[in-house]
Amino acid sequence: MSGLMNSFDFMESIAPRIIAGIKPYFDGLLRSDSETGKLFLFDDELDNRASCCTTAAAAVFYAWEGRRNASEASRTIALALTEEVRRRQLASGGFGQPFYIKKGEPDIVDIAEVGASADSLYHLHRVADSSAARESLIRSAEYLLTQVAPQNPAVIFKRPGEDFDVLNGDMYAARTFCRAYALSGNPVYLEKLKQIFVHLADRFGRNESGWWPYIENWDGSVVMGNSVAYQATIIELAHSSLPLLDEELRNRWNDVAAEAMETMLGAMKEPPSEETEAPWWARDWNNSSEINLALWHCGGPELKEIAMKRFAETADRLAEQGIAVFKPVIVNDVPDRTPVTTTFRKAAGFAGMIANIALAPEYGLSETQTDSQNRLIENKGGISL
């Protein structure tokens, strides 16, 4: 890619290939409930309704495509799928996570489903005027307040009943509080968001220079080690909250994020290993939306250009190979469990990511970033991106 396009022009350049490759696939998975007639999406590899998070991602894709192509039909689908998310949201306000669970058992309630839905719900309310999206997002933020760890008010339990700190889960919560605060103005969400940023800045590099481990015990010992994918998750999820931080905390965070990004990029010069990607299910770096978004939002122009190349390459492969480009590399070989991921989950994640970028005027290089976050790496040669 010669020269760095602005965000709008770049998204316009890849949008036709993405829409042409993904929309017919999503259209083919739309179903009507036999009893209520309500619309939902069917994840064929999961052999069940799509998860709430992936449904929200598909909904925001339809909202984006409908807005871009002046399609009232797509907007109607977007609103119907958002209603599906609200209907299926648990009474607690959490979302069930149907992946890698024992067949026949209830979904696990997981903060990742909440946090990964936050942007989609926020934009569905903002651009499609979905009251269901606003209600669902605020209910999910209220749920997270019930999951504050008694050991530390800045830690939000990733799953009910767990007794350790999943660090990327804390930032998923911060993103949810950020988007819920934008729609409600509730100061409790803002205060909790700031607490999480201080906590994660404090924990950075405590076990190994340049890293957050994936999971820590309360005494600071490591439960599960380093993860490029989850480090990228923390970095990219922080982006939208930066304008809400006071200058001192924002500058501190930008310094931490710059070092975290440098470590992440250095690790990616080699394939995933136990030392750089301890969670086995996260070793598909080429199809990691979190890595792409960290590069897009949180680096200087050179890293944003790498993100553009990754997006463009996926759009090209989608045009050439079809939806098979999203077929999971990491497979589940445990017969009594549901898949750890699916083609639909990967496709929805990518589609939602592109839609959220395209719909958010604040996305792109943030004016709140300091010079420290733009001096990431002098020599990026050999990075396996």
Tab-separated table of N, CA, C and O in Angstrom, residues 251-321:
chain	number	residue	atom	x	y	z
A	251	ASN	N	-1.665	10.169	30.266
A	251	ASN	CA	-0.259	10.130	29.874
A	251	ASN	C	0.436	8.888	30.424
A	251	ASN	O	1.250	8.260	29.729
A	252	ARG	N	0.102	8.535	31.665
A	252	ARG	CA	0.680	7.315	32.233
A	252	ARG	C	0.262	6.101	31.411
A	252	ARG	O	1.078	5.239	31.093
A	253	TRP	N	-1.041	6.052	31.061
A	253	TRP	CA	-1.517	4.906	30.283
A	253	TRP	C	-0.831	4.836	28.921
A	253	TRP	O	-0.449	3.758	28.467
A	254	ASN	N	-0.687	5.951	28.259
A	254	ASN	CA	-0.055	5.948	26.941
A	254	ASN	C	1.376	5.433	27.001
A	254	ASN	O	1.835	4.731	26.090
A	255	ASP	N	2.097	5.759	28.071
A	255	ASP	CA	3.458	5.234	28.229
A	255	ASP	C	3.438	3.719	28.410
A	255	ASP	O	4.230	2.987	27.809
A	256	VAL	N	2.514	3.241	29.250
A	256	VAL	CA	2.381	1.802	29.462
A	256	VAL	C	1.991	1.107	28.153
A	256	VAL	O	2.567	0.076	27.782
A	257	ALA	N	1.025	1.662	27.445
A	257	ALA	CA	0.547	1.042	26.213
A	257	ALA	C	1.640	0.999	25.147
A	257	ALA	O	1.727	0.038	24.381
A	258	ALA	N	2.459	2.035	25.099
A	258	ALA	CA	3.546	2.055	24.122
A	258	ALA	C	4.526	0.909	24.378
A	258	ALA	O	4.961	0.213	23.449
A	259	GLU	N	4.868	0.695	25.651
A	259	GLU	CA	5.781	-0.403	25.979
A	259	GLU	C	5.120	-1.754	25.732
A	259	GLU	O	5.759	-2.705	25.227
A	260	ALA	N	3.833	-1.862	26.063
A	260	ALA	CA	3.113	-3.115	25.837
A	260	ALA	C	3.041	-3.442	24.353
A	260	ALA	O	3.196	-4.603	23.946
A	261	MET	N	2.816	-2.432	23.525
A	261	MET	CA	2.768	-2.648	22.085
A	261	MET	C	4.132	-3.065	21.544
A	261	MET	O	4.229	-3.963	20.700
A	262	GLU	N	5.168	-2.438	22.038
A	262	GLU	CA	6.520	-2.790	21.586
A	262	GLU	C	6.828	-4.244	21.912
A	262	GLU	O	7.376	-4.979	21.084
A	263	THR	N	6.465	-4.668	23.122
A	263	THR	CA	6.675	-6.065	23.509
A	263	THR	C	5.878	-7.003	22.611
A	263	THR	O	6.391	-8.032	22.148
A	264	MET	N	4.634	-6.651	22.358
A	264	MET	CA	3.757	-7.466	21.529
A	264	MET	C	4.329	-7.621	20.122
A	264	MET	O	4.409	-8.729	19.572
A	265	LEU	N	4.764	-6.522	19.529
A	265	LEU	CA	5.298	-6.572	18.173
A	265	LEU	C	6.603	-7.357	18.105
A	265	LEU	O	6.858	-8.081	17.144
A	266	GLY	N	7.415	-7.210	19.137
A	266	GLY	CA	8.647	-7.994	19.175
A	266	GLY	C	8.369	-9.478	19.241
A	266	GLY	O	9.016	-10.282	18.560
A	267	ALA	N	7.363	-9.857	20.036
A	267	ALA	CA	7.016	-11.269	20.158
A	267	ALA	C	6.501	-11.824	18.843
A	267	ALA	O	6.718	-13.007	18.520
A	268	MET	N	5.845	-10.992	18.044
A	268	MET	CA	5.231	-11.462	16.804
A	268	MET	C	6.227	-11.653	15.669
A	268	MET	O	5.845	-12.067	14.569
A	269	LYS	N	7.484	-11.409	15.931
A	269	LYS	CA	8.506	-11.732	14.925
A	269	LYS	C	8.705	-13.239	14.811
A	269	LYS	O	9.299	-13.719	13.848
A	270	GLU	N	8.206	-13.967	15.812
A	270	GLU	CA	8.283	-15.427	15.817
A	270	GLU	C	6.869	-15.989	15.954
A	270	GLU	O	5.960	-15.292	16.396
A	271	PRO	N	6.654	-17.252	15.580
A	271	PRO	CA	5.316	-17.853	15.737
A	271	PRO	C	4.908	-17.925	17.209
A	271	PRO	O	5.756	-17.843	18.112
A	272	PRO	N	3.627	-18.090	17.494
A	272	PRO	CA	3.161	-18.211	18.879
A	272	PRO	C	3.828	-19.376	19.600
A	272	PRO	O	4.103	-20.426	19.006
A	273	SER	N	4.061	-19.179	20.892
A	273	SER	CA	4.665	-20.219	21.722
A	273	SER	C	4.096	-20.102	23.126
A	273	SER	O	3.347	-19.171	23.434
A	274	GLU	N	4.473	-21.025	23.997
A	274	GLU	CA	4.031	-20.963	25.389
A	274	GLU	C	4.451	-19.656	26.055
A	274	GLU	O	3.765	-19.137	26.926
A	275	GLU	N	5.592	-19.114	25.624
A	275	GLU	CA	6.119	-17.899	26.237
A	275	GLU	C	5.391	-16.654	25.761
A	275	GLU	O	5.359	-15.643	26.464
A	276	THR	N	4.817	-16.693	24.552
A	276	THR	CA	4.186	-15.494	23.992
A	276	THR	C	2.671	-15.632	23.793
A	276	THR	O	1.995	-14.635	23.566
A	277	GLU	N	2.147	-16.849	23.855
A	277	GLU	CA	0.707	-17.071	23.701
A	277	GLU	C	0.317	-18.298	24.501
A	277	GLU	O	0.018	-19.360	23.963
A	278	ALA	N	0.306	-18.138	25.823
A	278	ALA	CA	0.005	-19.264	26.700
A	278	ALA	C	-1.380	-19.855	26.456
A	278	ALA	O	-1.546	-21.077	26.464
A	279	PRO	N	-2.424	-19.038	26.206
A	279	PRO	CA	-3.737	-19.644	25.908
A	279	PRO	C	-3.728	-20.303	24.521
A	279	PRO	O	-3.600	-19.617	23.507
A	280	TRP	N	-3.878	-21.596	24.458
A	280	TRP	CA	-3.742	-22.318	23.197
A	280	TRP	C	-4.785	-21.899	22.165
A	280	TRP	O	-4.532	-21.942	20.959
A	281	TRP	N	-5.958	-21.471	22.645
A	281	TRP	CA	-7.049	-21.142	21.728
A	281	TRP	C	-6.840	-19.776	21.035
A	281	TRP	O	-7.592	-19.428	20.134
A	282	ALA	N	-5.828	-19.026	21.443
A	282	ALA	CA	-5.612	-17.678	20.903
A	282	ALA	C	-4.429	-17.626	19.937
A	282	ALA	O	-3.929	-16.540	19.646
A	283	ARG	N	-3.989	-18.767	19.430
A	283	ARG	CA	-2.753	-18.790	18.632
A	283	ARG	C	-2.979	-18.575	17.132
A	283	ARG	O	-2.108	-18.892	16.328
A	284	ASP	N	-4.105	-18.026	16.772
A	284	ASP	CA	-4.382	-17.693	15.370
A	284	ASP	C	-4.210	-16.182	15.187
A	284	ASP	O	-5.167	-15.442	15.001
A	285	TRP	N	-2.969	-15.728	15.226
A	285	TRP	CA	-2.702	-14.291	15.198
A	285	TRP	C	-3.144	-13.638	13.887
A	285	TRP	O	-3.518	-12.472	13.879
A	286	ASN	N	-3.115	-14.378	12.790
A	286	ASN	CA	-3.476	-13.786	11.504
A	286	ASN	C	-4.940	-13.352	11.452
A	286	ASN	O	-5.286	-12.425	10.716
A	287	ASN	N	-5.799	-14.030	12.201
A	287	ASN	CA	-7.223	-13.706	12.207
A	287	ASN	C	-7.664	-13.101	13.535
A	287	ASN	O	-8.806	-13.278	13.949
A	288	SER	N	-6.767	-12.372	14.174
A	288	SER	CA	-7.085	-11.778	15.469
A	288	SER	C	-7.575	-10.347	15.281
A	288	SER	O	-6.806	-9.443	14.941
A	289	SER	N	-8.864	-10.135	15.503
A	289	SER	CA	-9.405	-8.774	15.428
A	289	SER	C	-8.754	-7.868	16.455
A	289	SER	O	-8.550	-6.671	16.205
A	290	GLU	N	-8.424	-8.426	17.618
A	290	GLU	CA	-7.831	-7.620	18.681
A	290	GLU	C	-6.471	-7.067	18.270
A	290	GLU	O	-6.154	-5.895	18.525
A	291	ILE	N	-5.655	-7.902	17.630
A	291	ILE	CA	-4.352	-7.430	17.156
A	291	ILE	C	-4.538	-6.370	16.082
A	291	ILE	O	-3.876	-5.315	16.088
A	292	ASN	N	-5.457	-6.624	15.154
A	292	ASN	CA	-5.712	-5.643	14.100
A	292	ASN	C	-6.143	-4.300	14.676
A	292	ASN	O	-5.686	-3.239	14.230
A	293	LEU	N	-7.034	-4.333	15.657
A	293	LEU	CA	-7.536	-3.091	16.237
A	293	LEU	C	-6.466	-2.372	17.047
A	293	LEU	O	-6.417	-1.132	17.061
A	294	ALA	N	-5.601	-3.118	17.736
A	294	ALA	CA	-4.499	-2.478	18.456
A	294	ALA	C	-3.588	-1.740	17.487
A	294	ALA	O	-3.162	-0.607	17.747
A	295	LEU	N	-3.286	-2.364	16.367
A	295	LEU	CA	-2.456	-1.715	15.350
A	295	LEU	C	-3.161	-0.487	14.774
A	295	LEU	O	-2.544	0.552	14.539
A	296	TRP	N	-4.459	-0.607	14.540
A	296	TRP	CA	-5.236	0.466	13.912
A	296	TRP	C	-5.349	1.692	14.822
A	296	TRP	O	-5.121	2.821	14.412
A	297	HIS	N	-5.709	1.445	16.080
A	297	HIS	CA	-6.026	2.546	16.977
A	297	HIS	C	-4.834	3.115	17.729
A	297	HIS	O	-4.834	4.295	18.060
A	298	CYS	N	-3.881	2.290	18.048
A	298	CYS	CA	-2.988	2.616	19.161
A	298	CYS	C	-1.531	2.760	18.775
A	298	CYS	O	-0.655	2.778	19.643
A	299	GLY	N	-1.236	2.839	17.503
A	299	GLY	CA	0.135	3.061	17.070
A	299	GLY	C	0.226	4.299	16.208
A	299	GLY	O	-0.751	5.003	15.971
A	300	GLY	N	1.436	4.587	15.741
A	300	GLY	CA	1.631	5.680	14.811
A	300	GLY	C	1.244	5.275	13.404
A	300	GLY	O	0.703	4.191	13.168
A	301	PRO	N	1.522	6.144	12.422
A	301	PRO	CA	1.112	5.872	11.043
A	301	PRO	C	1.652	4.560	10.474
A	301	PRO	O	0.956	3.886	9.707
A	302	GLU	N	2.878	4.175	10.848
A	302	GLU	CA	3.441	2.940	10.294
A	302	GLU	C	2.639	1.722	10.734
A	302	GLU	O	2.406	0.799	9.943
A	303	LEU	N	2.236	1.706	11.997
A	303	LEU	CA	1.468	0.562	12.489
A	303	LEU	C	0.048	0.581	11.946
A	303	LEU	O	-0.528	-0.474	11.657
A	304	LYS	N	-0.517	1.766	11.773
A	304	LYS	CA	-1.844	1.827	11.173
A	304	LYS	C	-1.794	1.316	9.734
A	304	LYS	O	-2.737	0.664	9.269
A	305	GLU	N	-0.699	1.565	9.039
A	305	GLU	CA	-0.585	1.053	7.678
A	305	GLU	C	-0.505	-0.469	7.681
A	305	GLU	O	-1.055	-1.122	6.783
A	306	ILE	N	0.163	-1.042	8.676
A	306	ILE	CA	0.183	-2.505	8.795
A	306	ILE	C	-1.240	-3.026	8.994
A	306	ILE	O	-1.644	-4.024	8.384
A	307	ALA	N	-2.020	-2.346	9.851
A	307	ALA	CA	-3.410	-2.753	10.053
A	307	ALA	C	-4.190	-2.669	8.749
A	307	ALA	O	-4.966	-3.575	8.420
A	308	MET	N	-3.987	-1.612	8.002
A	308	MET	CA	-4.679	-1.473	6.718
A	308	MET	C	-4.320	-2.619	5.781
A	308	MET	O	-5.188	-3.165	5.088
A	309	LYS	N	-3.061	-2.980	5.755
A	309	LYS	CA	-2.640	-4.088	4.895
A	309	LYS	C	-3.320	-5.381	5.321
A	309	LYS	O	-3.756	-6.170	4.470
A	310	ARG	N	-3.425	-5.605	6.623
A	310	ARG	CA	-4.077	-6.820	7.110
A	310	ARG	C	-5.554	-6.830	6.734
A	310	ARG	O	-6.096	-7.849	6.287
A	311	PHE	N	-6.228	-5.696	6.913
A	311	PHE	CA	-7.635	-5.616	6.525
A	311	PHE	C	-7.803	-5.841	5.027
A	311	PHE	O	-8.702	-6.568	4.586
A	312	ALA	N	-6.950	-5.183	4.236
A	312	ALA	CA	-7.061	-5.291	2.774
A	312	ALA	C	-6.785	-6.709	2.302
A	312	ALA	O	-7.451	-7.209	1.380
A	313	GLU	N	-5.803	-7.367	2.920
A	313	GLU	CA	-5.500	-8.751	2.544
A	313	GLU	C	-6.679	-9.671	2.848
A	313	GLU	O	-6.999	-10.569	2.061
A	314	THR	N	-7.339	-9.456	3.996
A	314	THR	CA	-8.516	-10.267	4.315
A	314	THR	C	-9.630	-10.004	3.304
A	314	THR	O	-10.302	-10.943	2.852
A	315	ALA	N	-9.835	-8.736	2.949
A	315	ALA	CA	-10.856	-8.405	1.950
A	315	ALA	C	-10.545	-9.067	0.613
A	315	ALA	O	-11.448	-9.577	-0.073
A	316	ASP	N	-9.267	-9.081	0.227
A	316	ASP	CA	-8.865	-9.723	-1.034
A	316	ASP	C	-9.118	-11.226	-0.977
A	316	ASP	O	-9.649	-11.822	-1.929
A	317	ARG	N	-8.713	-11.840	0.133
A	317	ARG	CA	-8.895	-13.287	0.263
A	317	ARG	C	-10.376	-13.654	0.324
A	317	ARG	O	-10.791	-14.688	-0.200
A	318	LEU	N	-11.168	-12.801	0.938
A	318	LEU	CA	-12.600	-13.021	0.987
A	318	LEU	C	-13.193	-13.008	-0.420
A	318	LEU	O	-14.031	-13.847	-0.766
A	319	ALA	N	-12.730	-12.069	-1.238
A	319	ALA	CA	-13.222	-11.993	-2.615
A	319	ALA	C	-12.797	-13.204	-3.434
A	319	ALA	O	-13.543	-13.670	-4.308
A	320	GLU	N	-11.628	-13.740	-3.140
A	320	GLU	CA	-11.096	-14.861	-3.923
A	320	GLU	C	-11.596	-16.214	-3.418
A	320	GLU	O	-11.916	-17.100	-4.217
A	321	GLN	N	-11.648	-16.389	-2.100
A	321	GLN	CA	-11.891	-17.703	-1.518
A	321	GLN	C	-13.279	-17.843	-0.887
A	321	GLN	O	-13.696	-18.940	-0.541
